Every structure is written in structure tokens, then in C-alpha cells.
Amino acid sequence: MGKQVLLIKGSPRKNGNTSVMADAFGNGAKESGNTVTEVFLKEKNIGDCIGCAVCQRNGGNCVQKDDMTEIYESMKEADVIVLASPVYFYSWTSLMKRMIDRTFAVEALLENKKFYLLSAGAAPEEKYMQTMINGFREYVSCFEEGGSKEGGILFAYDTREPGDVKGMQVLEKAYEMGKAI
Ligand SMILES: Cc1cc2nc3c(=O)[nH]c(=O)nc-3n(C[C@H](O)[C@H](O)[C@H](O)COP(=O)(O)O)c2cc1C
């Protein structure tokens, strides 16, 4: 039986570099018999976590009824969760961070996931991505008790305009990463 793969796209640019990377990952995953779905956060209505912590006392139900409701379900069903976000000031886009904060509600409910980070930046090398890498690893560590772990991390460097990533070797790596989940 194939795995369920969820691509979460956190760039505001629909055909941006991280979206292209996520698609390459998804194509690889499909190639090896898995099922791929995606969510483009920019088109979703997602409120900020308001820190009420009601979810911590009611079994993980967020009081906000917005598009996170369906995303929670997709995340629970997924075996593989791919966070595809460009680097904005050394970290996630606010779109991705907002989604991440809302997963406070389902921290105990997301079990046995493999998380991947696909990211792109204008910077030329990994040393500029350390905050992003640490943020991702620390996020994944919040789900460790439930058996979740890091699957992999991939960066595209020197990317600015949408499409800059096309023709870069990192796309083949993303494809292979997806194929090998
Ligand atoms: C607000 C903003 C902040 C950015 N900050 C960084 C940064 O800190 N480091 C970096 O390498 N690139 C930075 N960039 C460049 C983007 O990460 C780069 O253009 C990337 O390819 C965008 O991915 P996308 O095409 O998927 O949207 C920034 C871009 C914007 C718009």
C-alpha cells in the first residue's frame, strides 16, 4: 500500500520555486506508488493562533472554524508531510508559520509522520539557512513522542524570481527524495 503524502505550500507565489520543488517531490512520490495531495496556503482562510489553549483541554479541537479544519484532517491522514516554504528573513513565510502555530491543537494527534522541509532562498549557501533548519528540526521534535521524525531537508540557493529553480539539480534531488519516502 502506498503512502499518503501531503504537500503544504507556504509561498505566496503559486508557481514559485518552492512550489516547483514540492511538485518534483510529489512526482517522485507518485512514481513509487504513493498518493499525493497538496494545499496552497495563500488561497486558504487561516486565522492566527489566539493562544486561548482551549485545544489543550478539549482533545485538540481548535475554537476557530476556518480552513484549518480540513488541513487538520489532511495532516492526520498523511504519512508524509512536506513543508515547502521559501526563506523569508531567515525563517518561514508568515503563511507557513501561521499554519504551524495552529497545529498546537493537534500536537498530540499527529502520530508517525515523516516531515520534510523543501526551501529556497536567494542566499548562496547553507550557512544562511541555519535558522530555518533549526526551526524545522525543533518543530519536528514537538511530535517525537508520537513517533514522528524528520524525513529530509532540501534547499535551493540563488533563487529570486519564480522559475529560477528550473534546471537546477536540486529538482532531481527533490524528485528522488519523494520517490524514496
Ligand atoms: C520578504 C522576503 C524576505 C526574504 N528573505 C530571504 C532570506 O532571509 N534569505 C534568503 O536566502 N532569501 C530571502 N528571500 C528570497 C526568497 O527566499 C527567494 O526569492 C525564494 O526563491 C522565494 O521562493 P518562492 O519562489 O517559492 O516564493 C526573501 C524574499 C522575500 C520576498
XYZ file of N, CA and C and ligand atoms in Angstrom:
574
model
N 0.841 -1.214 0.000
C 0.000 0.000 0.000
C 0.870 1.256 0.000
N 0.527 2.183 -0.870
C 1.296 3.416 -0.955
C 1.045 4.326 0.241
N 1.887 5.295 0.381
C 1.736 6.262 1.469
C 0.933 7.476 1.006
N 0.400 8.147 1.985
C -0.336 9.386 1.738
C 0.629 10.549 1.965
N 0.808 11.355 0.924
C 1.757 12.473 1.002
C 0.989 13.797 0.935
N 1.264 14.665 1.865
C 0.634 15.987 1.862
C 1.691 17.060 1.627
N 1.539 17.790 0.525
C 2.443 18.908 0.233
C 1.794 20.179 0.751
N 2.455 20.869 1.651
C 1.924 22.135 2.161
C 2.790 23.259 1.602
N 2.182 24.053 0.725
C 2.925 25.101 0.032
C 2.739 26.448 0.726
N 3.840 26.995 1.206
C 3.764 28.200 2.031
C 4.291 29.467 1.385
N 4.578 29.390 0.083
C 4.948 30.630 -0.610
C 3.679 31.335 -1.059
N 3.676 32.667 -1.053
C 2.523 33.369 -1.618
C 2.500 33.277 -3.151
N 3.614 32.803 -3.728
C 3.702 32.717 -5.194
C 3.362 31.303 -5.641
N 2.259 31.219 -6.373
C 1.727 29.905 -6.713
C 2.715 29.051 -7.502
N 3.416 29.654 -8.419
C 4.373 28.888 -9.220
C 5.809 29.236 -8.855
N 5.980 29.562 -7.600
C 7.308 29.921 -7.107
C 8.232 28.707 -7.012
N 9.453 28.973 -6.615
C 10.490 27.939 -6.607
C 10.178 26.790 -5.643
N 9.658 27.122 -4.475
C 9.364 26.051 -3.511
C 8.171 25.208 -3.965
N 7.269 25.837 -4.700
C 6.141 25.092 -5.242
C 6.626 24.093 -6.299
N 7.556 24.538 -7.125
C 8.138 23.661 -8.156
C 8.895 22.507 -7.484
N 9.592 22.812 -6.398
C 10.310 21.756 -5.658
C 9.324 20.748 -5.066
N 8.238 21.268 -4.519
C 7.229 20.386 -3.924
C 6.605 19.490 -4.995
N 6.376 20.062 -6.174
C 5.802 19.259 -7.263
C 6.765 18.156 -7.691
N 8.051 18.476 -7.739
C 9.049 17.458 -8.105
C 9.044 16.329 -7.071
N 8.984 16.710 -5.806
C 8.899 15.715 -4.722
C 7.640 14.858 -4.915
N 6.535 15.529 -5.192
C 5.254 14.837 -5.379
C 5.298 13.886 -6.569
N 5.944 14.313 -7.659
C 6.044 13.443 -8.834
C 6.866 12.195 -8.523
N 7.928 12.381 -7.762
C 8.739 11.230 -7.354
C 7.927 10.279 -6.482
N 7.166 10.863 -5.571
C 6.347 10.037 -4.664
C 5.289 9.260 -5.438
N 4.695 9.920 -6.437
C 3.684 9.231 -7.263
C 4.326 8.099 -8.051
N 5.514 8.370 -8.551
C 6.247 7.377 -9.344
C 6.435 6.067 -8.576
N 6.622 6.192 -7.262
C 6.806 4.958 -6.487
C 5.505 4.508 -5.803
N 4.370 4.928 -6.366
C 3.090 4.344 -5.961
C 2.394 4.981 -4.773
N 2.750 6.200 -4.466
C 2.113 6.879 -3.333
C 1.047 7.868 -3.819
N 0.232 8.311 -2.903
C -0.832 9.257 -3.234
C -0.452 10.642 -2.726
N -0.628 11.631 -3.577
C -0.168 12.984 -3.239
C -1.328 13.972 -3.266
N -1.452 14.752 -2.200
C -2.400 15.870 -2.208
C -1.626 17.128 -1.803
N -2.207 18.275 -2.110
C -1.496 19.500 -1.749
C -2.436 20.562 -1.225
N -1.864 21.458 -0.470
C -2.633 22.614 -0.012
C -1.767 23.862 -0.236
N -2.381 24.831 -0.890
C -1.702 26.099 -1.181
C -2.224 27.124 -0.168
N -1.396 27.409 0.822
C -1.881 28.170 1.982
C -2.431 29.549 1.627
N -1.832 30.166 0.617
C -2.248 31.531 0.255
C -3.739 31.622 -0.100
N -4.268 30.510 -0.613
C -5.685 30.511 -1.021
C -6.608 30.076 0.112
N -6.046 29.815 1.267
C -6.849 29.335 2.384
C -7.097 30.451 3.397
N -8.190 30.292 4.068
C -8.525 31.230 5.128
C -8.086 30.625 6.461
N -6.975 31.110 6.978
C -6.402 30.549 8.200
C -6.103 31.686 9.180
N -6.748 31.620 10.320
C -6.523 32.657 11.327
C -5.276 32.380 12.159
N -4.773 33.412 12.791
C -3.659 33.241 13.729
C -4.113 32.458 14.952
N -3.236 31.628 15.484
C -3.492 31.020 16.785
C -3.701 32.168 17.778
N -4.766 32.078 18.565
C -5.049 33.159 19.509
C -4.561 32.810 20.920
N -3.930 31.649 21.054
C -3.310 31.306 22.333
C -4.289 31.051 23.454
N -5.524 30.721 23.117
C -6.529 30.516 24.170
C -6.304 29.201 24.909
N -5.629 28.268 24.222
C -5.292 26.955 24.797
C -6.511 26.086 25.114
N -7.656 26.451 24.595
C -8.844 25.599 24.774
C -8.562 24.205 24.198
N -7.828 24.162 23.084
C -7.497 22.882 22.439
C -6.749 21.926 23.357
N -6.057 22.486 24.345
C -5.278 21.650 25.256
C -6.164 20.972 26.304
N -7.409 21.413 26.383
C -8.314 20.859 27.394
C -9.506 20.125 26.798
N -9.614 20.159 25.468
C -10.816 19.555 24.869
C -10.502 18.480 23.831
N -9.313 17.919 23.921
C -8.967 16.840 22.994
C -8.503 17.320 21.637
N -8.066 18.557 21.558
C -7.434 19.027 20.324
C -8.356 19.684 19.316
N -9.455 20.263 19.800
C -10.362 20.957 18.885
C -10.152 22.463 18.957
N -9.690 23.018 17.849
C -9.483 24.464 17.804
C -10.832 25.179 17.797
N -10.909 26.264 18.551
C -12.170 27.020 18.611
C -12.435 27.753 17.296
N -11.394 27.975 16.516
C -11.566 28.698 15.245
C -12.020 27.727 14.167
N -13.097 28.050 13.526
C -13.596 27.202 12.447
C -13.285 27.873 11.117
N -12.150 27.516 10.577
C -11.741 28.071 9.285
C -11.125 26.938 8.467
N -10.303 27.264 7.491
C -9.788 26.208 6.611
C -8.790 25.277 7.291
N -8.369 25.600 8.506
C -7.503 24.658 9.223
C -8.251 23.362 9.529
N -9.561 23.435 9.614
C -10.336 22.229 9.931
C -10.013 21.121 8.928
N -10.035 21.470 7.636
C -9.744 20.453 6.614
C -8.247 20.109 6.601
N -7.404 21.096 6.903
C -5.960 20.829 6.896
C -5.583 19.892 8.054
N -6.244 20.058 9.197
C -6.005 19.114 10.312
C -6.293 17.685 9.853
N -7.413 17.521 9.157
C -7.783 16.163 8.701
C -6.756 15.628 7.723
N -6.333 16.487 6.775
C -5.326 16.051 5.797
C -4.023 15.676 6.500
N -3.664 16.428 7.506
C -2.409 16.133 8.221
C -2.520 14.819 8.988
N -3.675 14.595 9.588
C -3.858 13.346 10.336
C -3.795 12.141 9.414
N -4.365 12.293 8.210
C -4.381 11.180 7.256
C -3.023 10.931 6.618
N -2.180 11.943 6.587
C -0.909 11.835 5.858
C 0.120 10.982 6.606
N 0.913 10.255 5.831
C 2.089 9.585 6.387
C 3.303 10.494 6.265
N 3.274 11.306 5.214
C 4.396 12.196 4.915
C 3.867 13.620 4.781
N 4.467 14.543 5.525
C 4.065 15.946 5.463
C 5.259 16.759 4.967
N 5.067 17.435 3.837
C 6.143 18.216 3.240
C 5.862 19.695 3.455
N 6.738 20.356 4.173
C 6.600 21.796 4.387
C 7.468 22.494 3.348
N 6.830 23.138 2.396
C 7.556 23.818 1.321
C 7.392 25.320 1.508
N 8.447 25.950 1.987
C 8.380 27.393 2.259
C 9.680 28.065 1.858
N 9.592 29.201 1.179
C 10.827 29.961 0.976
C 11.368 30.501 2.303
N 12.603 30.914 2.272
C 13.206 31.564 3.424
C 12.877 33.049 3.341
N 12.190 33.547 4.339
C 11.897 34.975 4.454
C 12.571 35.457 5.737
N 13.513 36.349 5.591
C 14.271 36.818 6.759
C 14.685 35.657 7.657
N 15.364 34.703 7.029
C 15.991 33.564 7.708
C 15.018 32.509 8.215
N 13.736 32.681 7.947
C 12.793 31.717 8.524
C 11.617 31.442 7.583
N 10.565 30.821 8.111
C 9.354 30.521 7.347
C 8.693 31.787 6.829
N 7.877 31.643 5.814
C 6.954 32.737 5.482
C 5.922 32.814 6.610
N 5.294 33.951 6.730
C 4.260 34.080 7.767
C 3.084 33.146 7.478
N 2.838 32.866 6.211
C 1.765 31.921 5.854
C 2.034 30.553 6.477
N 3.271 30.097 6.334
C 3.622 28.777 6.878
C 3.629 28.815 8.402
N 4.150 29.883 8.960
C 4.233 29.968 10.424
C 2.843 29.998 11.056
N 1.932 30.677 10.376
C 0.564 30.734 10.902
C -0.039 29.332 10.944
N 0.176 28.564 9.883
C -0.318 27.189 9.838
C 0.336 26.365 10.949
N 1.653 26.524 11.072
C 2.410 25.784 12.099
C 1.858 26.084 13.493
N 1.638 27.349 13.785
C 1.128 27.710 15.120
C -0.212 27.049 15.406
N -1.021 26.939 14.377
C -2.344 26.325 14.571
C -2.259 24.823 14.848
N -1.123 24.197 14.530
C -1.004 22.765 14.819
C -0.782 22.501 16.315
N -0.715 23.560 17.095
C -0.718 23.423 18.568
C -1.888 22.534 18.990
N -3.004 22.675 18.294
C -4.215 21.922 18.645
C -4.053 20.416 18.432
N -3.232 20.034 17.462
C -3.169 18.606 17.107
C -1.795 17.997 17.412
N -1.056 18.675 18.272
C 0.293 18.212 18.596
C 0.296 16.754 19.065
N -0.698 16.381 19.841
C -0.741 15.010 20.367
C -1.441 14.052 19.413
N -2.018 14.595 18.352
C -2.814 13.752 17.445
C -2.087 13.395 16.154
N -1.003 14.082 15.875
C -0.243 13.779 14.663
C 0.819 12.735 15.007
N 0.559 11.508 14.635
C 1.466 10.420 15.023
C 2.089 9.755 13.813
N 3.338 9.350 14.013
C 4.057 8.563 12.993
C 4.131 9.251 11.633
N 4.381 10.531 11.650
C 4.555 11.278 10.398
C 6.039 11.386 10.082
N 6.313 11.499 8.797
C 7.661 11.874 8.378
C 7.557 13.271 7.798
N 8.319 14.187 8.366
C 8.282 15.585 7.928
C 9.483 15.894 7.034
N 9.198 16.605 5.947
C 10.259 17.065 5.048
C 10.208 18.581 4.945
N 11.377 19.181 4.779
C 11.460 20.615 4.520
C 12.036 20.840 3.127
N 11.278 21.523 2.292
C 11.773 21.948 0.978
C 11.772 23.463 0.987
N 12.931 24.062 0.748
C 13.005 25.508 0.880
C 13.910 26.114 -0.185
N 13.724 27.405 -0.372
C 14.535 28.117 -1.371
C 14.833 29.504 -0.844
N 15.987 30.002 -1.219
C 16.357 31.348 -0.821
C 17.248 31.989 -1.860
N 17.453 33.269 -1.702
C 18.363 33.990 -2.590
C 19.809 33.766 -2.168
N 19.996 33.363 -0.936
C 21.347 33.179 -0.390
C 22.083 32.053 -1.113
N 23.421 32.114 -1.105
C 24.186 31.164 -1.913
C 24.542 29.843 -1.241
N 24.383 29.752 0.081
C 24.820 28.504 0.713
C 24.134 28.245 2.059
N 24.373 27.039 2.556
C 23.616 26.547 3.709
C 23.799 27.371 4.977
N 24.936 28.022 5.128
C 25.151 28.728 6.395
C 24.095 29.811 6.645
N 23.469 30.287 5.583
C 22.427 31.310 5.740
C 21.058 30.700 6.071
N 21.003 29.382 6.082
C 19.728 28.691 6.277
C 19.626 28.058 7.657
N 20.570 28.370 8.530
C 20.634 27.672 9.810
C 19.399 27.897 10.680
N 18.889 29.118 10.670
C 17.687 29.403 11.477
C 16.504 28.583 10.972
N 16.408 28.500 9.659
C 15.329 27.718 9.030
C 15.469 26.238 9.394
N 16.678 25.733 9.303
C 16.927 24.315 9.617
C 16.610 24.044 11.088
N 17.103 24.919 11.960
C 16.836 24.727 13.395
C 15.346 24.794 13.682
N 14.675 25.759 13.072
C 13.232 25.917 13.288
C 12.474 24.671 12.869
N 12.859 24.131 11.728
C 12.207 22.909 11.228
C 12.461 21.748 12.193
N 13.718 21.575 12.573
C 14.059 20.430 13.452
C 13.364 20.551 14.808
N 13.327 21.758 15.321
C 12.683 21.943 16.622
C 11.173 21.719 16.512
N 10.613 22.125 15.388
C 9.184 21.872 15.165
C 8.918 20.366 15.136
N 9.701 19.650 14.338
C 9.501 18.196 14.224
C 9.680 17.518 15.583
N 10.592 18.035 16.383
C 10.847 17.421 17.700
C 9.614 17.484 18.605
N 8.716 18.411 18.331
C 7.478 18.516 19.124
C 6.570 17.310 18.908
N 6.807 16.563 17.833
C 5.951 15.417 17.503
C 6.667 14.084 17.736
N 7.851 14.176 18.325
C 8.690 12.979 18.515
C 8.015 11.917 19.365
N 7.323 12.368 20.400
C 6.672 11.414 21.308
C 5.660 10.545 20.588
N 5.059 11.106 19.563
C 4.081 10.364 18.773
C 4.717 9.557 17.653
N 6.023 9.465 17.668
C 6.702 8.623 16.679
C 7.024 9.320 15.364
N 6.822 10.620 15.302
C 7.130 11.336 14.054
C 8.606 11.682 13.991
N 9.106 11.815 12.770
C 10.512 12.198 12.636
C 10.796 12.959 11.344
N 12.013 13.458 11.296
C 12.460 14.183 10.100
C 12.711 13.197 8.964
N 12.188 13.552 7.769
C 12.470 12.718 6.600
C 13.645 13.257 5.814
N 13.691 14.576 5.645
C 14.788 15.160 4.884
C 14.631 16.663 4.730
N 15.722 17.289 4.336
C 15.767 18.747 4.154
C 16.456 19.031 2.831
N 15.887 19.947 2.070
C 16.491 20.300 0.787
C 16.330 21.798 0.534
N 17.431 22.440 0.135
C 17.390 23.874 -0.181
C 17.776 24.127 -1.630
N 17.108 25.093 -2.223
C 17.584 25.661 -3.489
C 18.212 27.015 -3.149
N 19.409 27.248 -3.627
C 20.113 28.510 -3.367
C 20.061 29.410 -4.602
N 20.407 30.677 -4.379
C 20.492 31.616 -5.514
C 19.207 31.700 -6.330
N 18.077 31.641 -5.668
C 16.805 31.749 -6.388
C 16.111 33.040 -5.972
N 15.621 33.746 -6.936
C 14.917 35.003 -6.663
C 13.555 35.033 -7.339
N 13.563 34.972 -8.653
C 12.299 35.023 -9.404
C 11.682 33.628 -9.481
N 10.352 33.576 -9.606
C 9.716 32.270 -9.796
C 10.329 31.589 -11.030
N 10.616 30.339 -10.908
C 11.175 29.607 -12.048
C 12.691 29.526 -12.043
N 13.346 30.307 -11.181
C 14.813 30.250 -11.109
C 15.307 28.832 -10.804
N 14.494 28.073 -10.105
C 14.925 26.734 -9.686
C 14.915 25.735 -10.849
N 14.202 26.096 -11.910
C 14.104 25.160 -13.040
C 15.476 24.942 -13.658
N 15.786 23.689 -13.906
C 17.097 23.348 -14.469
C 18.160 23.121 -13.394
N 17.823 23.424 -12.146
C 18.803 23.166 -11.075
C 18.735 21.702 -10.646
N 19.886 21.207 -10.202
C 19.984 19.802 -9.803
C 19.107 19.480 -8.592
N 18.809 20.512 -7.823
C 18.011 20.306 -6.612
C 16.625 19.729 -6.941
N 16.156 19.983 -8.146
C 14.848 19.429 -8.535
C 14.916 17.915 -8.698
N 16.023 17.437 -9.232
C 16.201 15.976 -9.326
C 16.304 15.377 -7.930
N 16.978 16.106 -7.054
C 17.103 15.624 -5.668
C 15.734 15.557 -4.998
N 14.910 16.573 -5.267
C 13.560 16.592 -4.688
C 12.747 15.407 -5.217
N 12.876 15.154 -6.508
C 12.180 14.024 -7.134
C 12.624 12.712 -6.477
N 13.924 12.543 -6.343
C 14.469 11.310 -5.752
C 14.051 11.172 -4.282
N 14.018 12.308 -3.593
C 13.604 12.301 -2.187
C 12.153 11.835 -2.073
N 11.322 12.338 -2.987
C 9.919 11.942 -2.996
C 9.742 10.475 -3.348
N 10.553 10.030 -4.269
C 10.464 8.637 -4.720
C 10.865 7.671 -3.605
N 11.758 8.138 -2.748
C 12.338 7.249 -1.725
C 11.617 7.297 -0.373
N 10.494 7.950 -0.290
C 9.847 8.125 1.030
C 9.535 6.761 1.673
C 10.198 39.225 2.301
C 11.306 38.405 1.730
C 12.352 38.015 2.556
C 13.388 37.216 2.070
N 14.375 36.830 2.923
C 15.333 35.973 2.483
C 16.335 35.471 3.388
O 16.376 35.791 4.571
N 17.269 34.605 2.885
C 17.259 34.201 1.584
O 18.125 33.394 1.200
N 16.315 34.640 0.705
C 15.354 35.506 1.120
N 14.364 35.944 0.252
C 14.344 35.441 -1.130
C 13.372 34.282 -1.354
O 13.557 33.274 -0.390
C 13.571 33.688 -2.754
O 13.140 34.635 -3.699
C 12.832 32.371 -2.982
O 13.239 31.821 -4.218
C 11.329 32.552 -2.986
O 10.695 31.286 -3.068
P 9.309 31.119 -3.891
O 9.674 31.322 -5.340
O 8.889 29.720 -3.592
O 8.357 32.150 -3.399
C 13.364 36.786 0.717
C 12.302 37.196 -0.110
C 11.292 37.996 0.377
C 10.159 38.411 -0.537
